[in-house]
XYZ file of C-alpha atoms in Angstrom:
362
model
C -96.715 -29.181 3.997
C -97.078 -25.844 5.367
C -94.464 -26.781 7.815
C -92.063 -28.133 5.256
C -92.288 -24.726 3.205
C -92.078 -22.640 6.444
C -88.597 -24.203 6.932
C -87.540 -23.714 3.793
C -87.889 -19.826 3.860
C -85.841 -19.619 6.408
C -83.231 -21.210 4.820
C -83.525 -19.280 2.198
C -83.701 -16.064 4.131
C -80.559 -17.548 6.144
C -78.544 -17.764 2.934
C -79.366 -14.351 1.556
C -78.148 -12.689 5.247
C -74.891 -14.374 4.895
C -74.708 -13.364 1.121
C -74.979 -9.772 2.569
C -72.693 -10.116 5.253
C -69.473 -11.165 2.828
C -70.138 -8.287 0.334
C -69.384 -5.590 2.997
C -66.231 -3.601 1.780
C -62.648 -4.395 3.286
C -60.584 -1.685 4.850
C -56.908 -0.992 3.762
C -56.416 1.465 6.895
C -54.467 0.141 10.228
C -56.557 1.267 13.206
C -53.536 0.066 15.634
C -51.035 2.975 16.566
C -47.518 2.349 14.222
C -44.138 3.592 15.657
C -42.430 5.538 13.341
C -39.333 7.640 13.659
C -38.165 10.518 12.181
C -35.102 10.130 9.459
C -32.026 12.175 9.847
C -28.375 11.419 8.905
C -25.229 10.184 11.119
C -22.118 8.300 10.919
C -21.883 4.512 11.351
C -18.724 2.974 12.729
C -18.165 -0.134 11.846
C -15.152 -2.818 11.220
C -13.510 -4.390 8.786
C -10.592 -7.554 9.162
C -8.414 -8.044 6.332
C -4.762 -9.980 6.333
C -1.464 -8.027 6.016
C 2.278 -8.676 5.748
C 4.868 -7.199 7.491
C 7.787 -6.796 5.268
C 11.204 -5.434 5.696
C 11.316 -0.944 5.975
C 14.433 -1.760 3.691
C 16.005 -5.108 1.949
C 18.659 -5.173 -1.091
C 20.047 -8.305 -2.562
C 24.014 -7.741 -2.830
C 25.569 -8.827 -5.887
C 28.918 -8.821 -7.556
C 29.727 -6.165 -9.635
C 32.723 -7.758 -11.799
C 33.755 -10.995 -12.401
C 35.695 -12.805 -9.544
C 36.282 -15.003 -6.843
C 35.222 -14.623 -2.943
C 37.841 -14.017 -0.935
C 37.100 -13.098 2.743
C 33.671 -13.049 4.094
C 32.851 -11.484 7.406
C 29.391 -12.069 8.186
C 27.221 -14.891 8.173
C 23.069 -15.255 8.099
C 21.625 -13.610 11.216
C 24.847 -10.984 11.407
C 23.859 -7.647 12.520
C 25.462 -4.920 10.155
C 26.139 -1.214 10.127
C 25.900 0.796 7.195
C 29.646 1.035 5.118
C 30.272 -2.220 7.317
C 32.932 -4.813 5.068
C 30.891 -7.580 4.224
C 33.145 -9.574 1.693
C 35.662 -9.166 -0.106
C 36.540 -10.479 -4.219
C 40.092 -11.428 -6.045
C 40.269 -10.249 -9.557
C 43.855 -10.820 -10.347
C 43.577 -9.632 -13.970
C 41.990 -5.934 -12.500
C 44.713 -6.086 -10.036
C 47.171 -6.112 -12.745
C 45.434 -3.446 -14.871
C 45.087 -1.231 -11.804
C 49.006 -1.360 -11.512
C 49.309 -1.015 -15.122
C 47.457 1.966 -15.039
C 49.611 3.655 -11.826
C 52.910 2.602 -13.666
C 51.316 5.102 -16.773
C 50.416 7.608 -14.573
C 54.119 7.896 -13.656
C 55.468 7.504 -16.777
C 53.036 10.705 -17.759
C 53.304 12.642 -14.981
C 57.461 12.362 -15.271
C 57.158 13.205 -19.030
C 54.877 15.957 -18.386
C 57.393 17.643 -15.956
C 60.215 17.383 -18.119
C 58.315 19.218 -21.239
C 56.910 21.871 -19.196
C 60.338 22.364 -17.217
C 61.960 22.862 -21.036
C 58.942 24.811 -21.586
C 59.772 27.512 -18.445
C 63.127 27.430 -19.260
C 62.881 28.615 -23.188
C 60.567 31.032 -22.174
C 62.541 32.885 -19.475
C 65.059 32.850 -22.121
C 62.850 34.380 -24.524
C 62.688 37.368 -22.475
C 66.485 38.486 -24.134
C 65.511 39.513 -27.388
C 67.415 37.228 -30.139
C 68.093 34.601 -27.703
C 64.846 31.975 -28.676
C 63.363 32.002 -32.006
C 59.209 32.328 -31.760
C 59.011 29.145 -33.794
C 60.921 27.132 -30.858
C 58.929 28.652 -28.019
C 55.859 27.662 -29.755
C 56.647 23.945 -30.187
C 57.930 23.486 -26.627
C 54.397 25.236 -25.367
C 52.696 22.929 -27.735
C 54.812 19.267 -26.337
C 53.663 20.824 -23.014
C 49.974 21.308 -24.037
C 50.323 17.863 -25.817
C 51.758 16.086 -22.190
C 49.250 17.829 -20.527
C 46.559 16.120 -22.409
C 48.262 12.565 -21.791
C 48.226 12.760 -18.052
C 44.758 13.670 -17.676
C 44.004 10.889 -19.842
C 46.292 8.920 -18.049
C 44.835 10.087 -14.819
C 41.500 9.278 -15.596
C 42.374 5.640 -16.775
C 43.952 5.479 -13.446
C 41.172 6.593 -11.263
C 38.710 4.047 -13.540
C 40.695 1.387 -12.643
C 40.693 2.444 -9.142
C 37.508 2.666 -9.280
C 36.366 -0.626 -10.439
C 39.177 -2.121 -7.796
C 36.747 -0.945 -5.131
C 33.739 -3.046 -6.210
C 35.470 -5.955 -4.781
C 34.877 -4.677 -1.939
C 31.261 -5.189 -0.494
C 30.050 -2.981 1.874
C 26.503 -2.492 3.666
C 24.227 0.107 2.295
C 22.633 0.584 5.480
C 22.158 -0.809 8.653
C 20.938 -4.467 9.237
C 20.224 -8.212 9.314
C 21.891 -10.821 6.964
C 18.688 -12.315 6.374
C 20.442 -14.943 3.122
C 23.557 -16.141 2.427
C 24.022 -17.868 -0.842
C 28.122 -17.947 -1.275
C 31.324 -18.689 0.479
C 34.666 -18.077 -0.348
C 36.105 -19.473 -3.323
C 33.371 -19.382 -5.118
C 33.301 -17.448 -8.494
C 30.383 -14.543 -8.760
C 29.508 -12.492 -11.657
C 27.831 -9.509 -12.134
C 23.965 -9.375 -11.457
C 22.792 -8.776 -14.918
C 23.366 -12.839 -15.329
C 19.378 -13.432 -14.753
C 20.159 -17.235 -13.243
C 22.205 -15.622 -10.630
C 21.311 -15.625 -7.118
C 22.360 -13.131 -4.927
C 25.089 -13.120 -2.379
C 23.887 -11.994 0.248
C 20.333 -10.340 1.162
C 20.438 -7.331 3.997
C 17.010 -6.297 5.398
C 16.237 -3.449 8.050
C 14.366 -5.175 10.586
C 14.379 -2.572 13.346
C 11.442 -1.437 11.565
C 9.221 -2.980 9.317
C 6.086 -2.153 7.002
C 3.030 -3.622 7.218
C 1.070 -3.702 3.638
C -2.480 -4.246 3.841
C -4.626 -4.371 0.215
C -7.941 -2.316 0.996
C -10.327 -3.761 -1.396
C -12.322 -0.923 -3.543
C -15.406 -0.954 -1.606
C -13.436 0.248 1.403
C -10.951 2.979 0.047
C -13.362 5.849 1.059
C -12.986 5.521 4.669
C -9.627 5.609 5.182
C -6.823 7.911 4.576
C -2.898 8.967 6.203
C -2.321 9.490 9.666
C -5.453 7.144 10.737
C -5.169 4.544 13.441
C -5.122 0.836 12.818
C -4.658 -2.189 14.821
C -3.340 -5.320 13.987
C -2.203 -8.896 15.825
C -0.182 -11.891 14.754
C -0.829 -15.605 15.276
C 2.875 -15.919 17.077
C 1.838 -13.693 19.688
C -1.762 -14.242 20.942
C -3.474 -11.888 23.399
C -1.140 -8.812 21.834
C -2.967 -6.171 19.793
C -0.539 -3.675 18.006
C -1.219 -0.332 16.643
C 0.056 1.301 13.675
C -1.185 5.016 11.806
C -1.507 5.011 8.225
C 1.790 6.162 6.667
C 1.116 5.896 3.233
C -1.444 4.902 0.657
C -1.025 4.082 -3.079
C -3.615 6.838 -4.692
C -4.624 3.684 -7.217
C -6.152 0.527 -7.509
C -3.834 -2.679 -8.690
C -5.728 -4.088 -11.914
C -5.212 -7.587 -10.433
C -6.867 -7.392 -7.354
C -8.739 -4.219 -7.560
C -7.650 -2.913 -4.501
C -5.425 0.109 -2.855
C -2.247 -0.599 -1.040
C -1.864 0.995 2.084
C 1.381 0.849 4.223
C 2.335 1.551 8.231
C 5.434 2.060 9.405
C 5.911 -0.605 12.533
C 9.151 -0.058 15.102
C 10.513 -3.419 16.213
C 13.319 -2.685 18.504
C 13.085 -5.977 20.421
C 12.430 -7.814 17.247
C 9.284 -9.795 18.442
C 7.958 -9.096 15.240
C 10.087 -10.570 12.131
C 9.521 -10.106 8.023
C 7.472 -12.255 6.159
C 4.877 -12.476 9.292
C 0.780 -12.634 8.653
C -0.866 -10.056 10.426
C -4.677 -9.540 11.214
C -5.743 -5.685 10.760
C -8.553 -4.500 12.363
C -10.030 -1.416 10.272
C -12.374 0.962 11.666
C -14.746 2.372 8.915
C -15.906 5.657 9.666
C -17.885 7.580 6.803
C -16.249 11.261 6.303
C -19.745 12.332 5.145
C -22.964 11.369 7.152
C -25.639 9.285 5.589
C -28.886 7.976 6.438
C -28.623 5.767 9.535
C -31.968 3.622 10.016
C -32.603 0.583 12.369
C -32.439 -3.034 10.832
C -35.957 -3.402 11.404
C -37.026 -0.317 9.108
C -35.593 -1.720 6.125
C -37.925 -4.756 4.190
C -37.873 -6.329 1.113
C -40.372 -8.602 -1.526
C -39.047 -10.514 -4.370
C -38.946 -7.216 -6.558
C -37.073 -4.726 -4.037
C -35.562 -3.713 -0.841
C -37.749 -0.372 0.723
C -38.232 1.291 3.448
C -41.996 2.634 4.620
C -42.412 6.372 4.377
C -45.705 7.721 6.001
C -47.150 11.112 4.501
C -50.425 12.439 5.648
C -51.363 9.408 7.471
C -50.618 7.252 3.821
C -47.870 4.107 3.617
C -45.355 4.990 0.832
C -42.923 2.300 -0.295
C -39.347 3.671 -1.054
C -36.844 1.790 -2.882
C -33.616 2.053 -0.875
C -29.961 0.760 -1.322
C -28.056 -1.197 1.772
C -24.506 0.604 2.855
C -22.518 -0.640 5.603
C -24.136 -2.363 8.427
C -24.211 -3.010 12.207
C -25.750 -5.610 14.481
C -28.446 -3.284 14.910
C -28.499 -0.358 12.401
C -27.551 -0.090 8.670
C -26.684 2.968 6.096
C -29.769 3.235 3.608
C -29.414 4.657 0.230
C -32.675 6.535 -1.758
C -34.685 8.960 -2.821
C -35.599 10.110 1.411
C -34.844 13.666 2.771
C -34.279 15.108 6.381
C -37.196 14.800 8.885
C -39.267 11.941 6.999
C -41.173 9.895 9.090
C -40.102 5.894 8.548
C -42.065 3.120 9.853
C -39.706 1.391 12.799
C -41.276 -2.591 11.949
C -41.259 -2.220 7.966
C -43.552 -5.315 6.428
C -44.680 -5.504 3.175
C -48.187 -6.461 4.829
C -48.371 -2.769 5.184
C -49.011 -2.145 1.696
C -48.055 1.294 -0.559
C -51.027 3.529 -0.120
C -52.317 2.431 2.985
C -53.903 4.664 5.692
C -51.933 4.102 9.285
C -52.502 5.734 12.601
C -48.612 6.373 13.717
C -46.970 7.253 16.763
C -42.911 8.953 17.106
C -40.867 6.814 18.609
């Protein structure tokens, strides 16, 4: 019986010892040395790839200025033309008749004016002899000459207007380029471009120089400026990279795309690039102002926030941050940080805010 009570006592003593052992306080300190680094600002070079389109440097749709029939055409699709070159002529018989009529009227008015001027000059010369010509006759001759002069000027204006309209029957190239489309042929009746249903007679494009147009998203516009260099490629010429300089930026965002248009001038003397081609554009994103750059491992997150861990007086502090651009090993962070802060290199939410840590600067 005594032995039974002795065993019971031993068991009770063991249980008490075990309870005392479990009641010992836990520690939040991290005795092992945790690598940290001093925070500093720098620049992060990243790239962005986006589509662009190659457009003619200049393009124009050519319409008729006056109603008429196409008489002759000297060009076709693919024709290389020069500024001022005659492309087609139109025939408008009523316009030709109006020009002839205005020319005849001009000759008549010139003859009448010459006669009235000669009469006035003769009377003026004779009037120098007192009593030969009455002042009233001289005034009437002068008035007749003035009226005929005004009629002559009006006739000249009418003739010039008819001649200008006749010039519209000749369609000439406004700049050097290539005829890229043709919608009419000799004999076709054409009307002015105010008829919305009309197609253009010809389309002229400047192809020896192109525009590369890229719509840059709002989030990236601060990384670009005029004279920056970009690179692009096209699917039809695999393996070849082209370079270009930013020549123009719109300076405003489109309401539909929330993007800013950027244009580059592309020399194309060899015509290896064609208007309408899509290009894959690679843009270098380099921030103009330095920002805080940290390793990817220095940023962690839980269900509530994204943060880095700052060490101050050997205590861990969680500092909420927002991410910026990133590469495979680094990223920009924005938050309540300053130069010289010591951040834990391999952050984890297992290191609680307020925990004591031993550090080693990396």
